Amino acid sequence: MEHLDVPQFLGLLVVMLGAAKLFGAVAQRVGQPAVLGELVAGVVLGLSVMGLVDPRHDVLHLLAELGVVILLFEIGLETDLRQLVQVGGAATLVALVGVVLPFALGYAVCWGLGLAPLVAIVAGATLTATSVGITARVLADLQRLHEPESRIILGAAVIDDVIGLVILAVVSGLMQGQAVTVRGVLTTTTLAFGFLLGTLLVGRLVVPPLVRWVGRVDLPGTATMLAVMLAFGLAWLASVAGSAMIIGAFAAGLLLRETPQAHEMERGVVHLGHFFVPLFFVMVGAAVDVGVLNPLQRANRLTLLMGGWLIVAAVVGKFLAGYAPFWFTGNKKVIGVGMIPRGEVGLIFAQMGLAGGIFTPSLFSAVTLMIMVTTFVAPPLLKLLLPPRGRAPTPPEAEGIADLVTEP
Amino acid sequence: MEHLDVPQFLGLLVVMLGAAKLFGAVAQRVGQPAVLGELVAGVVLGLSVMGLVDPRHDVLHLLAELGVVILLFEIGLETDLRQLVQVGGAATLVALVGVVLPFALGYAVCWGLGLAPLVAIVAGATLTATSVGITARVLADLQRLHEPESRIILGAAVIDDVIGLVILAVVSGLMQGQAVTVRGVLTTTTLAFGFLLGTLLVGRLVVPPLVRWVGRVDLPGTATMLAVMLAFGLAWLASVAGSAMIIGAFAAGLLLRETPQAHEMERGVVHLGHFFVPLFFVMVGAAVDVGVLNPLQRANRLTLLMGGWLIVAAVVGKFLAGYAPFWFTGNKKVIGVGMIPRGEVGLIFAQMGLAGGIFTPSLFSAVTLMIMVTTFVAPPLLKLLLPPRGRAPTPPEAEGIADLVTEP
């Protein structure tokens, strides 16, 4: 499927969206979050089962990335910056512990299996970054985005994505045989965090007059398109500044939430999300190779053993991180479980390790297995810990996200 | 710009959408349809001016095609099939005359300029197919989609797109040195028209129960996504069946209009349209090479001469076609002007001619010039003939398209 002509592309989109909706509906029918169904749809359509969706395909990859950018923008539109800052201490601690502990446990597992230090470092790095997309989507589906636990999870996931970037820079330096300097690490860290702070500070001055000015244009969909352009623009800027795209998109949402047009923008962007977001989860699912799960194949046994230990390290490390903010009186289990899913960043590390010749195919598969299991296990666990609520008790500001769940 | 990474892609989308909105707003401010501004935005961003947007780029091309598919689907959702059938005779006559006359005039122009018969046939073919997208968008912007003239234009444009496909098949056969058989032409014609009729007949039985069944799924955005999937699915099927994608998308709109969820679907799809449709018009504009317009360059003079004559043939041929349904008492000028813009199909012929060595680069540029001028001249002329109306006198079923014009 190297080159797609237009009709083939349309057909493929129909299959991907159709499967996402179908499996999502089935997941919901059996009491699971819809996103789990979308992931399963991806596995079924992916290379290892039906072979219809190639996760490395250029165009599909770009569209899926638009999906995760739009998702994080929607989450930002739903997130009150003041409330996020209120849980800032707890979120930072969860993020730090949630990076250090899984890394240490992963390193220990690899050391125990007799792997070289560099291999152990790269494998440990794959365990560090939470996939904020999965958890955020589940929390949105369950209408729990506004609770303190959810804010801590989101804050921590955003922070550990930034930390993940720093680790990425360090590890790719190590793999190319460069020496790690304190100055280099500090520069990367400052850039990554500085972007978020700088954007929020400058944005609070620039965005409201921009929205007012553009609001005078009498063209259809102007507010929605301004929102999309700010989300894409800040995502691009974040990447150029050495930060992560989704952090730019999240910041765009935080900034636009304060404008009077926020609700109008949300109503429009939600529809774009219905189209692009499932494509992202289908692509995540399509990257899963179910072949490594077959224990009857002798070659898979080592993979399954390594994968099993990595899963233990991944789950225990993040779950315990949820208990790090000891002063927090809410449900610490929810925080720990919410941090469990690993996704894109972990896969980037794993692919770097494989391409650099540091990972054997077997270790690569073990890491993929870890990412897959942590991704699939978190939604049902979260659903178990957070029974869905009726619409009545949601606060008024939660109205927008309700559009994500029930078409108005 | 062969390969785009994700941040570059986001940046490019921001530039394209931003320029489309900016030039669209300026066009509207000076009393022109917004689509004219979007075309100009494309010219400015295109290869011959700023070089930012390459119209041949894979991913952008696919997204632009989603735009035209969504646009024709929206137009279908706005079109009452019964009213379309009422003007069927007039539309068919306009389409037939609007194919034969420009073809004959174009052939005559080429013959007069001393070109070979095969060259004259291919050049004549570039004059045949109206770009329904441009006219439909202008009519929608002016809130005139429901008038008899508009229905005749839309019907005729759809029919002459199908005729265009038949001519395409015949001409590409001729260019490969094949003999043209009556049987071959009949098969192509039957396939192309049969798809539209067959889809509408089968669809009227299948679509309503499908919509009812899917309506039971309690997932966000299900109605909108069903609409998108049916539009994309029928566009794909149309292409597989040897018809044109936009005809499948148009048929999907006609079919869904009859379901109770039509308004809900429209509200959702309009937002996708705000994103994808301007990308299409920017890409059309980006294909324009303004270099051929410079008369100071000696090489351009022959191009401008040929282009000038082709423009006369193109405008006169389609304008007179508007007078073909002699019994029609409405404004025949509007019909004639509405049929003038040429677009995608003309460009396909021209590129075929260039690639096959039948067109010289100079003739290719002349044809491009003709497509460019007819595309740019029609929106302001239509606007002149059809002053915009207030919202008050629009019939209730026009409410949906009003969303295209003013955000609710």
PDB file of C-alpha atoms in Angstrom, chain A residues 92-247:
ATOM      1  CA  THR A  92       4.911  17.140  39.048  1.00  0.00           C
ATOM      2  CA  LEU A  93       5.665  14.584  41.750  1.00  0.00           C
ATOM      3  CA  VAL A  94       3.574  11.888  40.014  1.00  0.00           C
ATOM      4  CA  ALA A  95       5.375  12.659  36.747  1.00  0.00           C
ATOM      5  CA  LEU A  96       8.872  12.521  38.292  1.00  0.00           C
ATOM      6  CA  VAL A  97       8.286   9.321  40.266  1.00  0.00           C
ATOM      7  CA  GLY A  98       6.459   7.901  37.261  1.00  0.00           C
ATOM      8  CA  VAL A  99       9.558   8.409  35.133  1.00  0.00           C
ATOM      9  CA  VAL A 100      12.263   7.388  37.630  1.00  0.00           C
ATOM     10  CA  LEU A 101      10.581   4.277  39.044  1.00  0.00           C
ATOM     11  CA  PRO A 102       9.631   2.549  35.742  1.00  0.00           C
ATOM     12  CA  PHE A 103      13.053   3.424  34.295  1.00  0.00           C
ATOM     13  CA  ALA A 104      14.820   1.895  37.314  1.00  0.00           C
ATOM     14  CA  LEU A 105      12.597  -1.188  37.319  1.00  0.00           C
ATOM     15  CA  GLY A 106      13.015  -1.625  33.543  1.00  0.00           C
ATOM     16  CA  TYR A 107      16.777  -1.254  33.837  1.00  0.00           C
ATOM     17  CA  ALA A 108      16.772  -3.840  36.647  1.00  0.00           C
ATOM     18  CA  VAL A 109      14.705  -6.314  34.594  1.00  0.00           C
ATOM     19  CA  CYS A 110      17.104  -6.035  31.637  1.00  0.00           C
ATOM     20  CA  TRP A 111      20.119  -6.319  33.935  1.00  0.00           C
ATOM     21  CA  GLY A 112      18.540  -9.430  35.484  1.00  0.00           C
ATOM     22  CA  LEU A 113      18.075 -10.909  31.990  1.00  0.00           C
ATOM     23  CA  GLY A 114      21.781 -10.297  31.333  1.00  0.00           C
ATOM     24  CA  LEU A 115      21.470  -7.471  28.780  1.00  0.00           C
ATOM     25  CA  ALA A 116      24.141  -4.800  28.205  1.00  0.00           C
ATOM     26  CA  PRO A 117      23.855  -1.436  30.048  1.00  0.00           C
ATOM     27  CA  LEU A 118      23.057   0.589  26.903  1.00  0.00           C
ATOM     28  CA  VAL A 119      20.312  -1.886  25.963  1.00  0.00           C
ATOM     29  CA  ALA A 120      18.934  -1.651  29.489  1.00  0.00           C
ATOM     30  CA  ILE A 121      18.938   2.163  29.338  1.00  0.00           C
ATOM     31  CA  VAL A 122      17.000   2.277  26.045  1.00  0.00           C
ATOM     32  CA  ALA A 123      14.561  -0.398  27.264  1.00  0.00           C
ATOM     33  CA  GLY A 124      14.105   1.535  30.519  1.00  0.00           C
ATOM     34  CA  ALA A 125      13.404   4.688  28.526  1.00  0.00           C
ATOM     35  CA  THR A 126      10.541   2.980  26.664  1.00  0.00           C
ATOM     36  CA  LEU A 127       8.783   2.623  30.030  1.00  0.00           C
ATOM     37  CA  THR A 128       8.860   6.291  30.988  1.00  0.00           C
ATOM     38  CA  ALA A 129       6.244   8.227  28.981  1.00  0.00           C
ATOM     39  CA  THR A 130       2.510   7.847  29.597  1.00  0.00           C
ATOM     40  CA  SER A 131       0.271   8.013  26.520  1.00  0.00           C
ATOM     41  CA  VAL A 132      -1.915  10.884  27.615  1.00  0.00           C
ATOM     42  CA  GLY A 133      -4.265  10.306  24.657  1.00  0.00           C
ATOM     43  CA  ILE A 134      -5.620   6.972  25.872  1.00  0.00           C
ATOM     44  CA  THR A 135      -6.286   8.064  29.453  1.00  0.00           C
ATOM     45  CA  ALA A 136      -7.676  11.457  28.469  1.00  0.00           C
ATOM     46  CA  ARG A 137     -10.082   9.843  26.056  1.00  0.00           C
ATOM     47  CA  VAL A 138     -11.281   7.339  28.671  1.00  0.00           C
ATOM     48  CA  LEU A 139     -11.749  10.092  31.266  1.00  0.00           C
ATOM     49  CA  ALA A 140     -13.669  12.152  28.698  1.00  0.00           C
ATOM     50  CA  ASP A 141     -15.872   9.178  27.777  1.00  0.00           C
ATOM     51  CA  LEU A 142     -16.628   8.638  31.478  1.00  0.00           C
ATOM     52  CA  GLN A 143     -17.294  12.389  31.987  1.00  0.00           C
ATOM     53  CA  ARG A 144     -14.656  12.536  34.734  1.00  0.00           C
ATOM     54  CA  LEU A 145     -12.299  15.075  33.153  1.00  0.00           C
ATOM     55  CA  HIS A 146     -13.054  17.716  35.801  1.00  0.00           C
ATOM     56  CA  GLU A 147     -12.189  15.746  38.938  1.00  0.00           C
ATOM     57  CA  PRO A 148      -8.969  16.379  40.872  1.00  0.00           C
ATOM     58  CA  GLU A 149      -7.610  12.893  40.064  1.00  0.00           C
ATOM     59  CA  SER A 150      -8.101  13.530  36.350  1.00  0.00           C
ATOM     60  CA  ARG A 151      -6.374  16.898  36.525  1.00  0.00           C
ATOM     61  CA  ILE A 152      -3.391  15.336  38.312  1.00  0.00           C
ATOM     62  CA  ILE A 153      -3.198  12.594  35.655  1.00  0.00           C
ATOM     63  CA  LEU A 154      -3.398  15.075  32.772  1.00  0.00           C
ATOM     64  CA  GLY A 155      -0.859  17.414  34.342  1.00  0.00           C
ATOM     65  CA  ALA A 156       1.520  14.558  35.109  1.00  0.00           C
ATOM     66  CA  ALA A 157       1.108  13.041  31.640  1.00  0.00           C
ATOM     67  CA  VAL A 158       1.889  16.371  29.987  1.00  0.00           C
ATOM     68  CA  ILE A 159       4.938  16.869  32.230  1.00  0.00           C
ATOM     69  CA  ASP A 160       6.239  13.348  31.656  1.00  0.00           C
ATOM     70  CA  ASP A 161       5.816  13.804  27.902  1.00  0.00           C
ATOM     71  CA  VAL A 162       8.204  16.729  28.213  1.00  0.00           C
ATOM     72  CA  ILE A 163      10.565  14.643  30.355  1.00  0.00           C
ATOM     73  CA  GLY A 164      10.260  11.916  27.724  1.00  0.00           C
ATOM     74  CA  LEU A 165      11.574  14.371  25.127  1.00  0.00           C
ATOM     75  CA  VAL A 166      14.570  15.149  27.275  1.00  0.00           C
ATOM     76  CA  ILE A 167      15.289  11.438  27.741  1.00  0.00           C
ATOM     77  CA  LEU A 168      14.813  10.935  23.996  1.00  0.00           C
ATOM     78  CA  ALA A 169      17.445  13.562  23.252  1.00  0.00           C
ATOM     79  CA  VAL A 170      19.839  12.054  25.818  1.00  0.00           C
ATOM     80  CA  VAL A 171      19.324   8.454  24.706  1.00  0.00           C
ATOM     81  CA  SER A 172      19.686   9.232  20.992  1.00  0.00           C
ATOM     82  CA  GLY A 173      22.911  11.065  21.897  1.00  0.00           C
ATOM     83  CA  LEU A 174      24.120   8.022  23.836  1.00  0.00           C
ATOM     84  CA  MET A 175      23.244   5.692  20.950  1.00  0.00           C
ATOM     85  CA  GLN A 176      25.314   7.818  18.575  1.00  0.00           C
ATOM     86  CA  GLY A 177      28.214   7.479  20.996  1.00  0.00           C
ATOM     87  CA  GLN A 178      28.041  11.095  22.186  1.00  0.00           C
ATOM     88  CA  ALA A 179      28.981  11.989  25.735  1.00  0.00           C
ATOM     89  CA  VAL A 180      26.077  13.220  27.839  1.00  0.00           C
ATOM     90  CA  THR A 181      26.820  16.685  29.190  1.00  0.00           C
ATOM     91  CA  VAL A 182      24.965  18.415  31.976  1.00  0.00           C
ATOM     92  CA  ARG A 183      24.743  21.476  29.788  1.00  0.00           C
ATOM     93  CA  GLY A 184      23.113  19.527  26.938  1.00  0.00           C
ATOM     94  CA  VAL A 185      20.530  17.981  29.248  1.00  0.00           C
ATOM     95  CA  LEU A 186      19.775  21.354  30.827  1.00  0.00           C
ATOM     96  CA  THR A 187      19.333  23.024  27.435  1.00  0.00           C
ATOM     97  CA  THR A 188      16.908  20.335  26.260  1.00  0.00           C
ATOM     98  CA  THR A 189      14.968  20.514  29.528  1.00  0.00           C
ATOM     99  CA  THR A 190      14.758  24.300  29.489  1.00  0.00           C
ATOM    100  CA  LEU A 191      13.587  24.351  25.884  1.00  0.00           C
ATOM    101  CA  ALA A 192      10.934  21.723  26.462  1.00  0.00           C
ATOM    102  CA  PHE A 193       9.425  23.255  29.607  1.00  0.00           C
ATOM    103  CA  GLY A 194      10.158  26.835  28.575  1.00  0.00           C
ATOM    104  CA  PHE A 195       7.969  26.455  25.504  1.00  0.00           C
ATOM    105  CA  LEU A 196       4.893  25.549  27.556  1.00  0.00           C
ATOM    106  CA  LEU A 197       5.394  28.373  30.061  1.00  0.00           C
ATOM    107  CA  GLY A 198       6.346  30.918  27.407  1.00  0.00           C
ATOM    108  CA  THR A 199       3.378  30.036  25.220  1.00  0.00           C
ATOM    109  CA  LEU A 200       0.950  30.352  28.107  1.00  0.00           C
ATOM    110  CA  LEU A 201       2.402  33.700  29.209  1.00  0.00           C
ATOM    111  CA  VAL A 202       2.600  35.245  25.719  1.00  0.00           C
ATOM    112  CA  GLY A 203      -0.643  33.575  24.635  1.00  0.00           C
ATOM    113  CA  ARG A 204      -2.675  35.133  27.449  1.00  0.00           C
ATOM    114  CA  LEU A 205      -1.734  38.531  26.039  1.00  0.00           C
ATOM    115  CA  VAL A 206      -1.963  37.755  22.307  1.00  0.00           C
ATOM    116  CA  VAL A 207      -4.821  35.262  21.922  1.00  0.00           C
ATOM    117  CA  PRO A 208      -7.818  37.253  23.291  1.00  0.00           C
ATOM    118  CA  PRO A 209      -7.265  40.296  20.973  1.00  0.00           C
ATOM    119  CA  LEU A 210      -6.561  37.905  18.067  1.00  0.00           C
ATOM    120  CA  VAL A 211      -9.871  36.122  18.674  1.00  0.00           C
ATOM    121  CA  ARG A 212     -11.707  39.456  18.925  1.00  0.00           C
ATOM    122  CA  TRP A 213     -10.109  40.706  15.705  1.00  0.00           C
ATOM    123  CA  VAL A 214     -10.834  37.525  13.743  1.00  0.00           C
ATOM    124  CA  GLY A 215     -14.364  37.497  15.182  1.00  0.00           C
ATOM    125  CA  ARG A 216     -15.138  40.519  13.011  1.00  0.00           C
ATOM    126  CA  VAL A 217     -14.700  38.414   9.860  1.00  0.00           C
ATOM    127  CA  ASP A 218     -18.147  37.389   8.649  1.00  0.00           C
ATOM    128  CA  LEU A 219     -17.228  34.047   7.084  1.00  0.00           C
ATOM    129  CA  PRO A 220     -18.673  30.622   7.905  1.00  0.00           C
ATOM    130  CA  GLY A 221     -16.755  28.540  10.427  1.00  0.00           C
ATOM    131  CA  THR A 222     -14.221  31.262  11.174  1.00  0.00           C
ATOM    132  CA  ALA A 223     -14.143  30.586  14.927  1.00  0.00           C
ATOM    133  CA  THR A 224     -13.666  26.848  14.437  1.00  0.00           C
ATOM    134  CA  MET A 225     -10.973  27.320  11.818  1.00  0.00           C
ATOM    135  CA  LEU A 226      -9.163  29.861  14.022  1.00  0.00           C
ATOM    136  CA  ALA A 227      -9.183  27.243  16.785  1.00  0.00           C
ATOM    137  CA  VAL A 228      -7.815  24.579  14.430  1.00  0.00           C
ATOM    138  CA  MET A 229      -5.148  26.916  13.105  1.00  0.00           C
ATOM    139  CA  LEU A 230      -4.035  27.925  16.611  1.00  0.00           C
ATOM    140  CA  ALA A 231      -3.913  24.258  17.679  1.00  0.00           C
ATOM    141  CA  PHE A 232      -1.926  23.192  14.588  1.00  0.00           C
ATOM    142  CA  GLY A 233       0.200  26.331  14.690  1.00  0.00           C
ATOM    143  CA  LEU A 234       1.235  25.935  18.334  1.00  0.00           C
ATOM    144  CA  ALA A 235       1.813  22.196  17.767  1.00  0.00           C
ATOM    145  CA  TRP A 236       4.157  23.086  14.916  1.00  0.00           C
ATOM    146  CA  LEU A 237       5.833  25.805  16.981  1.00  0.00           C
ATOM    147  CA  ALA A 238       6.270  23.418  19.916  1.00  0.00           C
ATOM    148  CA  SER A 239       8.034  20.950  17.668  1.00  0.00           C
ATOM    149  CA  VAL A 240      10.267  23.649  16.170  1.00  0.00           C
ATOM    150  CA  ALA A 241      11.101  24.857  19.688  1.00  0.00           C
ATOM    151  CA  GLY A 242      12.200  21.360  20.694  1.00  0.00           C
ATOM    152  CA  SER A 243       9.068  20.543  22.671  1.00  0.00           C
ATOM    153  CA  ALA A 244       6.271  18.051  21.823  1.00  0.00           C
ATOM    154  CA  MET A 245       3.481  18.793  19.342  1.00  0.00           C
ATOM    155  CA  ILE A 246       0.725  17.639  21.672  1.00  0.00           C
ATOM    156  CA  ILE A 247       1.952  20.126  24.303  1.00  0.00           C
TER     157      ILE A 247
END
